[in-house]
mmCIF file of C-alpha atoms in Angstrom:
data_model
loop_
_atom_site.group_PDB
_atom_site.id
_atom_site.type_symbol
_atom_site.label_atom_id
_atom_site.label_comp_id
_atom_site.label_asym_id
_atom_site.label_seq_id
_atom_site.Cartn_x
_atom_site.Cartn_y
_atom_site.Cartn_z
ATOM 1 C CA MET L 1 10.899 37.553 85.548
ATOM 2 C CA ALA L 2 13.818 39.968 85.881
ATOM 3 C CA THR L 3 11.885 42.611 83.997
ATOM 4 C CA GLN L 4 8.779 42.050 86.104
ATOM 5 C CA LEU L 5 10.769 42.225 89.323
ATOM 6 C CA TYR L 6 12.450 45.434 88.196
ATOM 7 C CA ARG L 7 9.064 46.993 87.422
ATOM 8 C CA LEU L 8 7.450 45.784 90.624
ATOM 9 C CA LEU L 9 9.987 47.175 93.073
ATOM 10 C CA PRO L 10 7.817 50.049 93.920
ATOM 11 C CA LEU L 11 7.955 51.842 92.582
ATOM 12 C CA LEU L 12 7.554 51.563 91.483
ATOM 13 C CA PHE L 13 -5.310 69.526 82.431
ATOM 14 C CA SER L 14 -3.357 72.768 82.531
ATOM 15 C CA LEU L 15 -3.115 74.548 85.876
ATOM 16 C CA PRO L 16 -0.929 77.480 86.806
ATOM 17 C CA CYS L 17 1.910 76.683 89.185
ATOM 18 C CA PHE L 18 0.688 77.767 92.591
ATOM 19 C CA VAL L 19 1.935 77.760 96.173
ATOM 20 C CA LEU L 20 -0.091 77.057 99.308
ATOM 21 C CA PHE L 21 0.983 78.163 102.774
ATOM 22 C CA ARG L 22 -0.448 76.819 105.979
ATOM 23 C CA HIS L 23 -2.409 79.506 107.787
ATOM 24 C CA GLY L 24 -0.118 81.224 110.257
ATOM 25 C CA ALA L 25 3.083 79.802 108.763
ATOM 26 C CA SER L 26 6.308 81.723 108.338
ATOM 27 C CA PRO L 27 6.595 84.000 105.301
ATOM 28 C CA PRO L 28 7.882 82.573 102.022
ATOM 29 C CA PRO L 29 11.615 81.819 101.891
ATOM 30 C CA ARG L 30 13.726 84.535 100.358
ATOM 31 C CA GLN L 31 15.114 83.583 96.982
ATOM 32 C CA HIS L 32 18.866 83.536 96.485
ATOM 33 C CA ASP L 33 21.014 83.709 93.410
ATOM 34 C CA ALA L 34 22.303 80.162 92.864
ATOM 35 C CA THR L 35 25.943 81.149 92.525
ATOM 36 C CA GLY L 36 27.348 79.548 95.620
ATOM 37 C CA ASP L 37 28.331 82.944 97.068
ATOM 38 C CA ASP L 38 25.481 83.226 99.551
ATOM 39 C CA PRO L 39 26.383 81.430 102.827
ATOM 40 C CA ALA L 40 22.672 80.838 103.541
ATOM 41 C CA GLY L 41 22.582 78.675 100.449
ATOM 42 C CA HIS L 42 25.307 76.432 101.752
ATOM 43 C CA HIS L 43 23.584 74.610 104.495
ATOM 44 C CA PRO L 44 24.624 71.012 103.800
ATOM 45 C CA VAL L 45 22.214 68.971 101.709
ATOM 46 C CA VAL L 46 21.454 65.246 102.023
ATOM 47 C CA LEU L 47 19.652 63.654 99.049
ATOM 48 C CA LEU L 48 17.518 60.501 99.115
ATOM 49 C CA PRO L 49 16.835 59.161 95.600
ATOM 50 C CA GLY L 50 13.832 57.394 94.131
ATOM 51 C CA ASN L 51 13.094 53.745 93.481
ATOM 52 C CA THR L 52 15.853 51.592 91.923
ATOM 53 C CA CYS L 53 18.329 54.511 91.894
ATOM 54 C CA SER L 54 20.536 53.134 94.647
ATOM 55 C CA GLN L 55 23.286 50.730 93.586
ATOM 56 C CA LEU L 56 23.652 47.331 95.253
ATOM 57 C CA GLU L 57 26.635 45.002 95.455
ATOM 58 C CA ALA L 58 26.459 41.304 96.286
ATOM 59 C CA ARG L 59 28.638 38.326 97.027
ATOM 60 C CA LEU L 60 27.708 34.661 97.060
ATOM 61 C CA THR L 61 28.601 32.296 99.867
ATOM 62 C CA ASP L 62 28.768 28.513 99.717
ATOM 63 C CA ALA L 63 25.186 28.437 101.046
ATOM 64 C CA TYR L 64 23.818 29.826 97.786
ATOM 65 C CA ARG L 65 21.804 27.390 95.660
ATOM 66 C CA PRO L 66 21.735 28.815 92.136
ATOM 67 C CA PRO L 67 18.697 28.206 89.907
ATOM 68 C CA ALA L 68 21.066 27.482 86.996
ATOM 69 C CA PRO L 69 24.783 26.586 86.866
ATOM 70 C CA GLN L 70 25.841 29.941 85.431
ATOM 71 C CA CYS L 71 24.235 31.718 88.392
ATOM 72 C CA GLY L 72 26.770 30.225 90.797
ATOM 73 C CA ALA L 73 29.828 31.780 89.177
ATOM 74 C CA GLY L 74 32.096 33.213 91.851
ATOM 75 C CA LYS L 75 30.294 31.457 94.683
ATOM 76 C CA GLY L 76 32.427 31.272 97.787
ATOM 77 C CA ASN L 77 35.286 33.438 96.504
ATOM 78 C CA GLY L 78 34.335 36.351 98.792
ATOM 79 C CA ARG L 79 34.321 38.908 96.001
ATOM 80 C CA TRP L 80 31.714 41.629 95.716
ATOM 81 C CA PHE L 81 30.088 42.287 92.336
ATOM 82 C CA ARG L 82 27.536 44.765 91.017
ATOM 83 C CA LEU L 83 24.073 43.345 91.508
ATOM 84 C CA TRP L 84 22.110 46.500 90.716
ATOM 85 C CA LYS L 85 22.153 48.135 88.339
ATOM 86 C CA ASN L 86 23.665 45.403 86.166
ATOM 87 C CA SER L 87 22.566 46.253 82.633
ATOM 88 C CA THR L 88 24.610 43.423 81.140
ATOM 89 C CA ALA L 89 22.776 40.792 83.163
ATOM 90 C CA MET L 90 19.393 42.407 82.532
ATOM 91 C CA GLN L 91 19.880 42.133 78.772
ATOM 92 C CA ASP L 92 21.402 38.633 78.728
ATOM 93 C CA PRO L 93 18.762 35.842 78.538
ATOM 94 C CA GLU L 94 21.072 33.464 80.417
ATOM 95 C CA LEU L 95 22.007 35.889 83.174
ATOM 96 C CA ALA L 96 18.631 37.570 83.689
ATOM 97 C CA PRO L 97 17.270 34.647 85.778
ATOM 98 C CA CYS L 98 20.405 34.885 87.940
ATOM 99 C CA LEU L 99 19.836 38.590 88.530
ATOM 100 C CA SER L 100 16.198 37.962 89.403
ATOM 101 C CA ASP L 101 17.040 35.202 91.865
ATOM 102 C CA GLN L 102 19.811 37.145 93.587
ATOM 103 C CA LEU L 103 17.761 40.325 93.828
ATOM 104 C CA ARG L 104 14.667 38.767 95.336
ATOM 105 C CA LEU L 105 13.940 38.748 99.046
ATOM 106 C CA VAL L 106 12.234 36.071 101.106
ATOM 107 C CA TYR L 107 10.091 36.518 104.181
ATOM 108 C CA ASP L 108 11.444 34.694 107.223
ATOM 109 C CA PRO L 109 8.529 33.863 109.553
ATOM 110 C CA VAL L 110 10.931 33.053 112.395
ATOM 111 C CA VAL L 111 12.413 36.545 112.578
ATOM 112 C CA ARG L 112 9.259 38.111 111.018
ATOM 113 C CA ASP L 113 11.287 40.064 108.503
ATOM 114 C CA PHE L 114 12.455 40.082 104.888
ATOM 115 C CA ARG L 115 15.994 38.929 104.102
ATOM 116 C CA ASN L 116 18.126 37.982 101.130
ATOM 117 C CA VAL L 117 17.975 34.559 99.552
ATOM 118 C CA PRO L 118 20.224 32.202 101.581
ATOM 119 C CA GLY L 119 23.802 32.526 100.433
ATOM 120 C CA VAL L 120 23.380 36.041 98.991
ATOM 121 C CA GLU L 121 24.910 38.949 100.899
ATOM 122 C CA THR L 122 24.216 42.507 99.739
ATOM 123 C CA ARG L 123 25.325 46.023 100.581
ATOM 124 C CA VAL L 124 24.376 49.503 99.391
ATOM 125 C CA LEU L 125 27.133 51.123 97.365
ATOM 126 C CA GLY L 126 28.489 54.583 98.119
ATOM 127 C CA PHE L 127 26.504 55.619 101.182
ATOM 128 C CA GLY L 128 27.262 59.248 101.979
ATOM 129 C CA SER L 129 27.891 60.220 98.363
ATOM 130 C CA THR L 130 25.537 61.172 95.556
ATOM 131 C CA ARG L 131 27.783 59.178 93.208
ATOM 132 C CA GLY L 132 26.227 55.979 94.507
ATOM 133 C CA PHE L 133 22.899 56.530 92.801
ATOM 134 C CA LEU L 134 23.790 58.508 89.708
ATOM 135 C CA ALA L 135 23.474 56.789 86.338
ATOM 136 C CA ASP L 136 25.231 57.331 83.031
ATOM 137 C CA THR L 137 22.238 57.024 80.694
ATOM 138 C CA PRO L 138 20.156 60.191 80.157
ATOM 139 C CA ALA L 139 16.912 58.485 81.217
ATOM 140 C CA ASN L 140 18.367 57.230 84.477
ATOM 141 C CA LYS L 141 20.085 60.541 85.133
ATOM 142 C CA ASP L 142 16.674 62.219 84.848
ATOM 143 C CA LEU L 143 15.071 59.706 87.207
ATOM 144 C CA CYS L 144 17.892 59.517 89.741
ATOM 145 C CA MET L 145 18.546 63.171 90.581
ATOM 146 C CA GLY L 146 21.451 63.506 88.162
ATOM 147 C CA ARG L 147 20.230 66.845 86.816
ATOM 148 C CA LEU L 148 19.635 68.147 90.326
ATOM 149 C CA VAL L 149 23.114 67.125 91.470
ATOM 150 C CA GLU L 150 24.646 68.855 88.446
ATOM 151 C CA ALA L 151 22.720 72.034 89.262
ATOM 152 C CA LEU L 152 23.746 71.926 92.932
ATOM 153 C CA GLU L 153 27.386 71.433 92.004
ATOM 154 C CA LYS L 154 27.173 74.304 89.552
ATOM 155 C CA ALA L 155 25.820 76.386 92.432
ATOM 156 C CA GLY L 156 28.898 75.583 94.487
ATOM 157 C CA TYR L 157 28.001 72.402 96.361
ATOM 158 C CA ARG L 158 30.635 69.677 96.579
ATOM 159 C CA ASP L 159 30.043 65.961 97.029
ATOM 160 C CA GLY L 160 31.221 64.788 100.446
ATOM 161 C CA GLU L 161 31.687 68.356 101.684
ATOM 162 C CA THR L 162 28.374 70.187 101.436
ATOM 163 C CA LEU L 163 26.427 67.618 99.393
ATOM 164 C CA PHE L 164 25.727 64.070 100.542
ATOM 165 C CA GLY L 165 23.723 61.072 99.364
ATOM 166 C CA ALA L 166 21.742 58.518 101.331
ATOM 167 C CA PRO L 167 21.089 55.575 98.996
ATOM 168 C CA PHE L 168 19.064 52.694 100.433
ATOM 169 C CA ASP L 169 18.062 49.132 99.634
ATOM 170 C CA PHE L 170 14.980 49.865 97.528
ATOM 171 C CA ARG L 171 13.781 46.261 97.865
ATOM 172 C CA GLN L 172 13.017 46.971 101.503
ATOM 173 C CA ALA L 173 10.572 49.407 103.098
ATOM 174 C CA PRO L 174 9.849 50.843 106.547
ATOM 175 C CA ALA L 175 7.569 48.488 108.450
ATOM 176 C CA ALA L 176 4.953 49.378 111.020
ATOM 177 C CA ALA L 177 6.113 50.134 114.533
ATOM 178 C CA GLY L 178 6.569 46.865 116.402
ATOM 179 C CA GLN L 179 7.286 44.907 113.226
ATOM 180 C CA PRO L 180 10.939 43.850 112.808
ATOM 181 C CA CYS L 181 12.656 45.641 109.923
ATOM 182 C CA ARG L 182 16.406 45.246 110.196
ATOM 183 C CA ALA L 183 17.135 46.982 106.886
ATOM 184 C CA PHE L 184 15.269 50.178 107.808
ATOM 185 C CA SER L 185 16.736 50.215 111.314
ATOM 186 C CA GLN L 186 20.256 50.008 109.896
ATOM 187 C CA PHE L 187 19.470 52.673 107.304
ATOM 188 C CA SER L 188 18.081 55.005 109.980
ATOM 189 C CA ARG L 189 21.226 54.670 112.089
ATOM 190 C CA ARG L 190 23.426 55.414 109.087
ATOM 191 C CA LEU L 191 21.307 58.365 107.974
ATOM 192 C CA ARG L 192 21.289 59.864 111.469
ATOM 193 C CA ALA L 193 25.073 59.592 111.614
ATOM 194 C CA LEU L 194 25.368 61.090 108.111
ATOM 195 C CA VAL L 195 23.188 64.091 108.994
ATOM 196 C CA GLU L 196 25.216 64.727 112.134
ATOM 197 C CA HIS L 197 28.473 64.362 110.169
ATOM 198 C CA ALA L 198 27.255 66.771 107.475
ATOM 199 C CA SER L 199 26.341 69.307 110.149
ATOM 200 C CA ARG L 200 29.680 69.016 111.971
ATOM 201 C CA LYS L 201 31.606 69.291 108.713
ATOM 202 C CA ASN L 202 29.810 72.580 107.985
ATOM 203 C CA GLY L 203 30.284 74.421 111.240
ATOM 204 C CA GLY L 204 27.274 72.941 112.989
ATOM 205 C CA LYS L 205 24.768 74.207 110.439
ATOM 206 C CA PRO L 206 21.523 72.217 110.307
ATOM 207 C CA VAL L 207 20.940 70.123 107.206
ATOM 208 C CA VAL L 208 18.519 70.340 104.296
ATOM 209 C CA VAL L 209 17.088 66.877 103.644
ATOM 210 C CA MET L 210 15.723 66.457 100.128
ATOM 211 C CA SER L 211 13.988 63.322 98.815
ATOM 212 C CA HIS L 212 12.402 62.143 95.589
ATOM 213 C CA SER L 213 9.632 59.568 95.135
ATOM 214 C CA GLN L 214 10.290 56.386 97.177
ATOM 215 C CA GLY L 215 13.028 58.234 99.023
ATOM 216 C CA GLY L 216 10.248 60.329 100.558
ATOM 217 C CA TYR L 217 8.762 57.318 102.338
ATOM 218 C CA PHE L 218 12.165 56.531 103.850
ATOM 219 C CA ALA L 219 12.908 60.157 104.753
ATOM 220 C CA LEU L 220 9.508 60.848 106.295
ATOM 221 C CA GLU L 221 9.547 57.699 108.408
ATOM 222 C CA PHE L 222 13.119 58.440 109.461
ATOM 223 C CA LEU L 223 12.192 61.962 110.550
ATOM 224 C CA ASN L 224 9.041 60.929 112.376
ATOM 225 C CA ARG L 225 10.876 58.174 114.240
ATOM 226 C CA SER L 226 13.687 60.510 115.292
ATOM 227 C CA PRO L 227 13.410 62.448 118.578
ATOM 228 C CA LEU L 228 11.874 65.871 118.083
ATOM 229 C CA PRO L 229 14.805 67.710 119.771
ATOM 230 C CA TRP L 230 17.182 65.963 117.339
ATOM 231 C CA ARG L 231 15.050 66.998 114.357
ATOM 232 C CA ARG L 232 14.968 70.601 115.492
ATOM 233 C CA ARG L 233 18.709 70.644 116.060
ATOM 234 C CA TYR L 234 19.857 68.973 112.846
ATOM 235 C CA VAL L 235 17.148 69.440 110.176
ATOM 236 C CA ARG L 236 16.779 72.942 108.827
ATOM 237 C CA HIS L 237 14.341 72.115 106.034
ATOM 238 C CA TYR L 238 12.803 69.008 104.505
ATOM 239 C CA VAL L 239 12.059 69.207 100.765
ATOM 240 C CA MET L 240 9.915 66.270 99.611
ATOM 241 C CA ALA L 241 9.444 65.866 95.852
ATOM 242 C CA SER L 242 7.021 63.572 94.021
ATOM 243 C CA THR L 243 5.686 61.834 97.116
ATOM 244 C CA GLY L 244 2.113 61.721 98.380
ATOM 245 C CA PRO L 245 0.192 59.932 101.116
ATOM 246 C CA GLY L 246 -2.099 58.146 98.660
ATOM 247 C CA GLY L 247 0.143 55.696 96.831
ATOM 248 C CA PHE L 248 -0.577 54.968 93.183
ATOM 249 C CA LEU L 249 -2.514 52.526 91.028
ATOM 250 C CA ILE L 250 0.393 51.174 88.988
ATOM 251 C CA SER L 251 1.365 49.126 92.049
ATOM 252 C CA MET L 252 -2.023 47.359 91.877
ATOM 253 C CA GLN L 253 -1.592 46.653 88.174
ATOM 254 C CA LEU L 254 1.930 45.271 88.646
ATOM 255 C CA LEU L 255 0.814 42.984 91.455
ATOM 256 C CA ALA L 256 -2.095 41.752 89.341
ATOM 257 C CA SER L 257 0.228 40.975 86.417
ATOM 258 C CA ASP L 258 2.710 39.057 88.600
ATOM 259 C CA PRO L 259 1.247 38.131 92.001
ATOM 260 C CA SER L 260 4.104 35.689 92.669
ATOM 261 C CA ALA L 261 6.456 38.662 93.079
ATOM 262 C CA ALA L 262 4.568 40.001 96.104
ATOM 263 C CA LEU L 263 6.727 38.031 98.537
ATOM 264 C CA SER L 264 9.946 38.806 96.642
ATOM 265 C CA SER L 265 10.177 42.382 97.889
ATOM 266 C CA GLY L 266 9.689 44.037 101.233
ATOM 267 C CA SER L 267 8.424 47.139 99.439
ATOM 268 C CA ALA L 268 5.811 45.479 97.224
ATOM 269 C CA PHE L 269 2.912 47.019 99.176
ATOM 270 C CA THR L 270 4.443 50.384 100.102
ATOM 271 C CA ALA L 271 2.735 52.403 97.383
ATOM 272 C CA LEU L 272 -0.677 50.738 97.235
ATOM 273 C CA PRO L 273 -3.520 53.287 97.335
ATOM 274 C CA SER L 274 -4.105 54.413 100.895
ATOM 275 C CA PRO L 275 -7.241 54.983 102.986
ATOM 276 C CA LYS L 276 -5.509 58.196 104.021
ATOM 277 C CA VAL L 277 -6.615 59.672 100.670
ATOM 278 C CA PHE L 278 -9.127 57.511 98.837
ATOM 279 C CA GLY L 279 -12.549 56.894 100.315
ATOM 280 C CA ALA L 280 -14.964 53.985 100.177
ATOM 281 C CA ASP L 281 -16.892 55.618 97.331
ATOM 282 C CA ALA L 282 -13.900 55.859 94.986
ATOM 283 C CA PRO L 283 -13.501 52.659 92.944
ATOM 284 C CA LEU L 284 -9.890 51.896 92.080
ATOM 285 C CA VAL L 285 -10.479 48.597 90.288
ATOM 286 C CA VAL L 286 -13.667 47.892 88.353
ATOM 287 C CA THR L 287 -14.964 44.461 87.279
ATOM 288 C CA ARG L 288 -18.333 43.210 86.132
ATOM 289 C CA ALA L 289 -18.825 41.361 89.402
ATOM 290 C CA ARG L 290 -17.677 44.050 91.836
ATOM 291 C CA ASN L 291 -15.617 47.170 92.381
ATOM 292 C CA TYR L 292 -12.625 47.454 94.695
ATOM 293 C CA THR L 293 -11.991 50.596 96.736
ATOM 294 C CA GLU L 294 -9.069 51.292 99.042
ATOM 295 C CA GLN L 295 -10.999 49.529 101.808
ATOM 296 C CA ASP L 296 -11.184 46.407 99.640
ATOM 297 C CA ILE L 297 -7.463 46.043 98.919
ATOM 298 C CA PRO L 298 -7.116 42.855 101.031
ATOM 299 C CA GLU L 299 -9.943 41.295 98.984
ATOM 300 C CA PHE L 300 -8.297 42.535 95.767
ATOM 301 C CA LEU L 301 -4.998 40.956 96.762
ATOM 302 C CA THR L 302 -6.778 37.676 97.406
ATOM 303 C CA ALA L 303 -8.658 37.913 94.104
ATOM 304 C CA ILE L 304 -5.448 38.312 92.068
ATOM 305 C CA GLY L 305 -4.005 35.191 93.670
ATOM 306 C CA LEU L 306 -1.824 36.339 96.545
ATOM 307 C CA PRO L 307 -1.433 33.842 99.400
ATOM 308 C CA ARG L 308 -2.834 34.633 102.815
ATOM 309 C CA LEU L 309 0.664 35.384 104.146
ATOM 310 C CA ALA L 310 1.103 38.186 101.628
ATOM 311 C CA VAL L 311 -2.250 39.734 102.533
ATOM 312 C CA THR L 312 -1.351 39.535 106.219
ATOM 313 C CA LEU L 313 1.977 41.259 105.563
ATOM 314 C CA TYR L 314 0.148 44.060 103.777
ATOM 315 C CA GLU L 315 -2.255 44.465 106.702
ATOM 316 C CA THR L 316 0.385 44.315 109.451
ATOM 317 C CA ARG L 317 3.532 45.848 107.899
ATOM 318 C CA ALA L 318 2.549 48.240 105.106
ATOM 319 C CA LEU L 319 -0.983 49.481 105.836
ATOM 320 C CA PRO L 320 -0.213 50.871 109.318
ATOM 321 C CA VAL L 321 2.664 52.901 107.848
ATOM 322 C CA GLN L 322 0.299 54.317 105.212
ATOM 323 C CA LEU L 323 -2.277 55.239 107.835
ATOM 324 C CA ASN L 324 0.422 56.879 109.945
ATOM 325 C CA PHE L 325 1.670 59.160 107.141
ATOM 326 C CA ARG L 326 2.004 62.428 109.053
ATOM 327 C CA ALA L 327 3.723 65.771 109.397
ATOM 328 C CA PRO L 328 7.466 65.599 110.142
ATOM 329 C CA VAL L 329 7.246 68.705 112.378
ATOM 330 C CA VAL L 330 10.259 70.330 110.726
ATOM 331 C CA PRO L 331 10.007 73.099 108.103
ATOM 332 C CA THR L 332 8.690 71.264 105.046
ATOM 333 C CA THR L 333 8.171 71.990 101.366
ATOM 334 C CA CYS L 334 6.326 69.501 99.151
ATOM 335 C CA ILE L 335 6.893 69.778 95.395
ATOM 336 C CA ASN L 336 4.730 67.758 92.996
ATOM 337 C CA GLY L 337 3.865 67.738 89.328
ATOM 338 C CA VAL L 338 0.280 68.099 88.115
ATOM 339 C CA GLY L 339 -1.481 68.341 84.781
ATOM 340 C CA VAL L 340 -0.237 64.996 83.419
ATOM 341 C CA PRO L 341 -2.593 62.043 82.659
ATOM 342 C CA THR L 342 -2.392 59.614 85.582
ATOM 343 C CA MET L 343 -4.039 56.248 86.304
ATOM 344 C CA LYS L 344 -7.267 56.730 88.234
ATOM 345 C CA GLU L 345 -9.151 53.459 87.685
ATOM 346 C CA LEU L 346 -8.240 50.013 86.364
ATOM 347 C CA VAL L 347 -11.001 48.171 84.526
ATOM 348 C CA TYR L 348 -10.783 44.364 84.413
ATOM 349 C CA TRP L 349 -14.331 43.975 83.171
ATOM 350 C CA ASP L 350 -14.270 40.197 82.723
ATOM 351 C CA GLY L 351 -12.376 39.697 86.005
ATOM 352 C CA ASN L 352 -9.256 38.343 84.323
ATOM 353 C CA PHE L 353 -6.467 40.074 86.225
ATOM 354 C CA SER L 354 -3.741 38.477 84.117
ATOM 355 C CA LYS L 355 -4.734 40.642 81.140
ATOM 356 C CA ALA L 356 -3.838 44.285 80.719
ATOM 357 C CA PRO L 357 -6.672 46.453 82.059
ATOM 358 C CA GLU L 358 -8.425 49.367 80.461
ATOM 359 C CA VAL L 359 -7.221 52.508 82.202
ATOM 360 C CA VAL L 360 -9.260 55.545 83.211
ATOM 361 C CA TYR L 361 -7.039 58.582 83.630
ATOM 362 C CA GLY L 362 -7.228 61.546 85.954
ATOM 363 C CA ASP L 363 -4.901 64.417 86.769
ATOM 364 C CA GLY L 364 -1.527 64.005 88.422
ATOM 365 C CA ASP L 365 2.163 63.592 87.615
ATOM 366 C CA ASP L 366 1.768 60.358 85.560
ATOM 367 C CA LEU L 367 2.119 58.281 88.743
ATOM 368 C CA ILE L 368 0.658 60.165 91.723
ATOM 369 C CA LEU L 369 -2.910 61.426 91.425
ATOM 370 C CA LEU L 370 -3.777 65.033 92.165
ATOM 371 C CA GLU L 371 -5.956 63.830 95.059
ATOM 372 C CA SER L 372 -2.850 62.489 96.766
ATOM 373 C CA THR L 373 -0.897 65.684 96.156
ATOM 374 C CA LEU L 374 -3.722 67.803 97.568
ATOM 375 C CA ALA L 375 -3.950 65.521 100.598
ATOM 376 C CA LEU L 376 -0.492 66.700 101.636
ATOM 377 C CA ASP L 377 -2.034 70.069 102.395
ATOM 378 C CA THR L 378 -4.299 68.553 105.032
ATOM 379 C CA VAL L 379 -2.145 65.674 106.301
ATOM 380 C CA ILE L 380 0.930 67.893 106.779
ATOM 381 C CA GLY L 381 -0.205 71.472 106.248
ATOM 382 C CA ASP L 382 -3.155 71.378 108.638
ATOM 383 C CA ASP L 383 -1.260 69.687 111.455
ATOM 384 C CA PRO L 384 -1.088 72.317 114.229
ATOM 385 C CA ARG L 385 2.425 71.164 115.146
ATOM 386 C CA GLN L 386 3.707 71.885 111.632
ATOM 387 C CA GLU L 387 4.818 75.494 111.964
ATOM 388 C CA TYR L 388 6.076 75.904 108.403
ATOM 389 C CA TYR L 389 4.660 74.157 105.360
ATOM 390 C CA ARG L 390 4.803 75.045 101.694
ATOM 391 C CA SER L 391 3.148 73.176 98.825
ATOM 392 C CA ILE L 392 4.265 73.739 95.250
ATOM 393 C CA LYS L 393 2.397 72.248 92.282
ATOM 394 C CA LEU L 394 4.280 72.385 88.974
ATOM 395 C CA ALA L 395 1.939 72.430 85.982
ATOM 396 C CA GLY L 396 2.645 69.921 83.211
ATOM 397 C CA THR L 397 5.474 68.290 85.152
ATOM 398 C CA SER L 398 5.884 64.534 85.410
ATOM 399 C CA HIS L 399 6.951 62.416 88.368
ATOM 400 C CA ALA L 400 10.586 62.337 87.250
ATOM 401 C CA GLY L 401 10.391 65.807 85.723
ATOM 402 C CA VAL L 402 10.285 67.409 89.166
ATOM 403 C CA VAL L 403 13.991 66.562 89.541
ATOM 404 C CA SER L 404 15.005 66.698 85.876
ATOM 405 C CA ASP L 405 13.116 69.421 83.954
ATOM 406 C CA GLU L 406 15.196 72.592 83.903
ATOM 407 C CA ALA L 407 12.504 74.905 85.288
ATOM 408 C CA ALA L 408 11.514 72.391 87.974
ATOM 409 C CA VAL L 409 15.122 71.874 89.063
ATOM 410 C CA GLU L 410 15.526 75.643 89.388
ATOM 411 C CA ARG L 411 12.462 75.693 91.646
ATOM 412 C CA VAL L 412 13.831 72.858 93.777
ATOM 413 C CA ILE L 413 17.159 74.661 94.073
ATOM 414 C CA SER L 414 15.399 77.842 95.177
ATOM 415 C CA GLU L 415 13.669 75.888 97.957
ATOM 416 C CA ILE L 416 16.950 74.337 99.068
ATOM 417 C CA PHE L 417 18.476 77.826 99.165
ATOM 418 C CA GLY L 418 15.418 79.319 100.865
ATOM 419 C CA VAL L 419 15.525 80.739 104.364
ATOM 420 C CA VAL L 420 12.663 79.483 106.485
ATOM 421 C CA HIS L 421 13.331 80.840 109.971
ATOM 422 C CA GLU L 422 15.201 84.069 109.347
#
């Protein structure tokens, strides 16, 4: 169960690298030598990492009811311990059920929001610093912006001075307007204060916000829910990597393999394929009896065994956010990988969703389909309010490779150093 929960939390051909500019946009940013000597390159940077990169601490109160005796160790002593990422617990057969139970969320119908299991208190570790989501292992360093942070520091950035991190509780997700979402509201307040602090600490310079993967959903919602005068004052440039408006199919496969986990995470539905990109004629799931398109996702969720409450939460909390994916109306660059085999259709021919499906592949970054990447050009680039928009597609680059491959990191750095209004 711990492994399934970890996987579920959303995530979650050869083309030349090319750049698309919105008609009438500002000219391309000037490139700067990444030496740290150019003042234009030292606008403060705030990074938002991808899924499961943020570190969580927990403590257990007397109200906690452990699923096994060993899970209650330390209950009531008031001490914080590392909940995520806890590699020791993940690899220990006795402790893995404890980790799973303490990580899961429950939906509270009274407050209409997701919360921790009773008796479990959690907090995000190291908000404000990039150290809070860096990992020691090479694989996690690749996934969690470690290579990018190293490159920025080599270029002269310093953690807590010109470089800042905004880790978040990846179990949660922004909910539709009007739906209670305490976790995202708290995160937004902290991020707004961090951006203002970063600007003040650097002589009032506006900030470059840079996100990867799931961090893009948090960053984009944060920007769009912030007053436009505030955005124009404090956000110089938004660089969004490996995020698209169309979600991805692996989220459907993970839900099908473990439907019971759907109510254990507030972000379980965040990355489901979106009507914003995929039309009624594009089957996502194929069975002998019927096909499921993006318009049929509620029926798909019912077919794989989700309770009515879960389907309702998808329709009322997650789907409206997907449909409202829109331009942030600040200078924006989107960077995505293409040219890597990516799930396009899932085939459960006999209708048994508990079995592994046959997979039909298309083009993308191994997670996000090319269709979703291209949709950014219309959803953001064609918005008349979006004065500056740049889209960069990196050939042969994976989802994580955008922030870890050497050439890709250099391209990201050049966008962070770019000048968009001068």
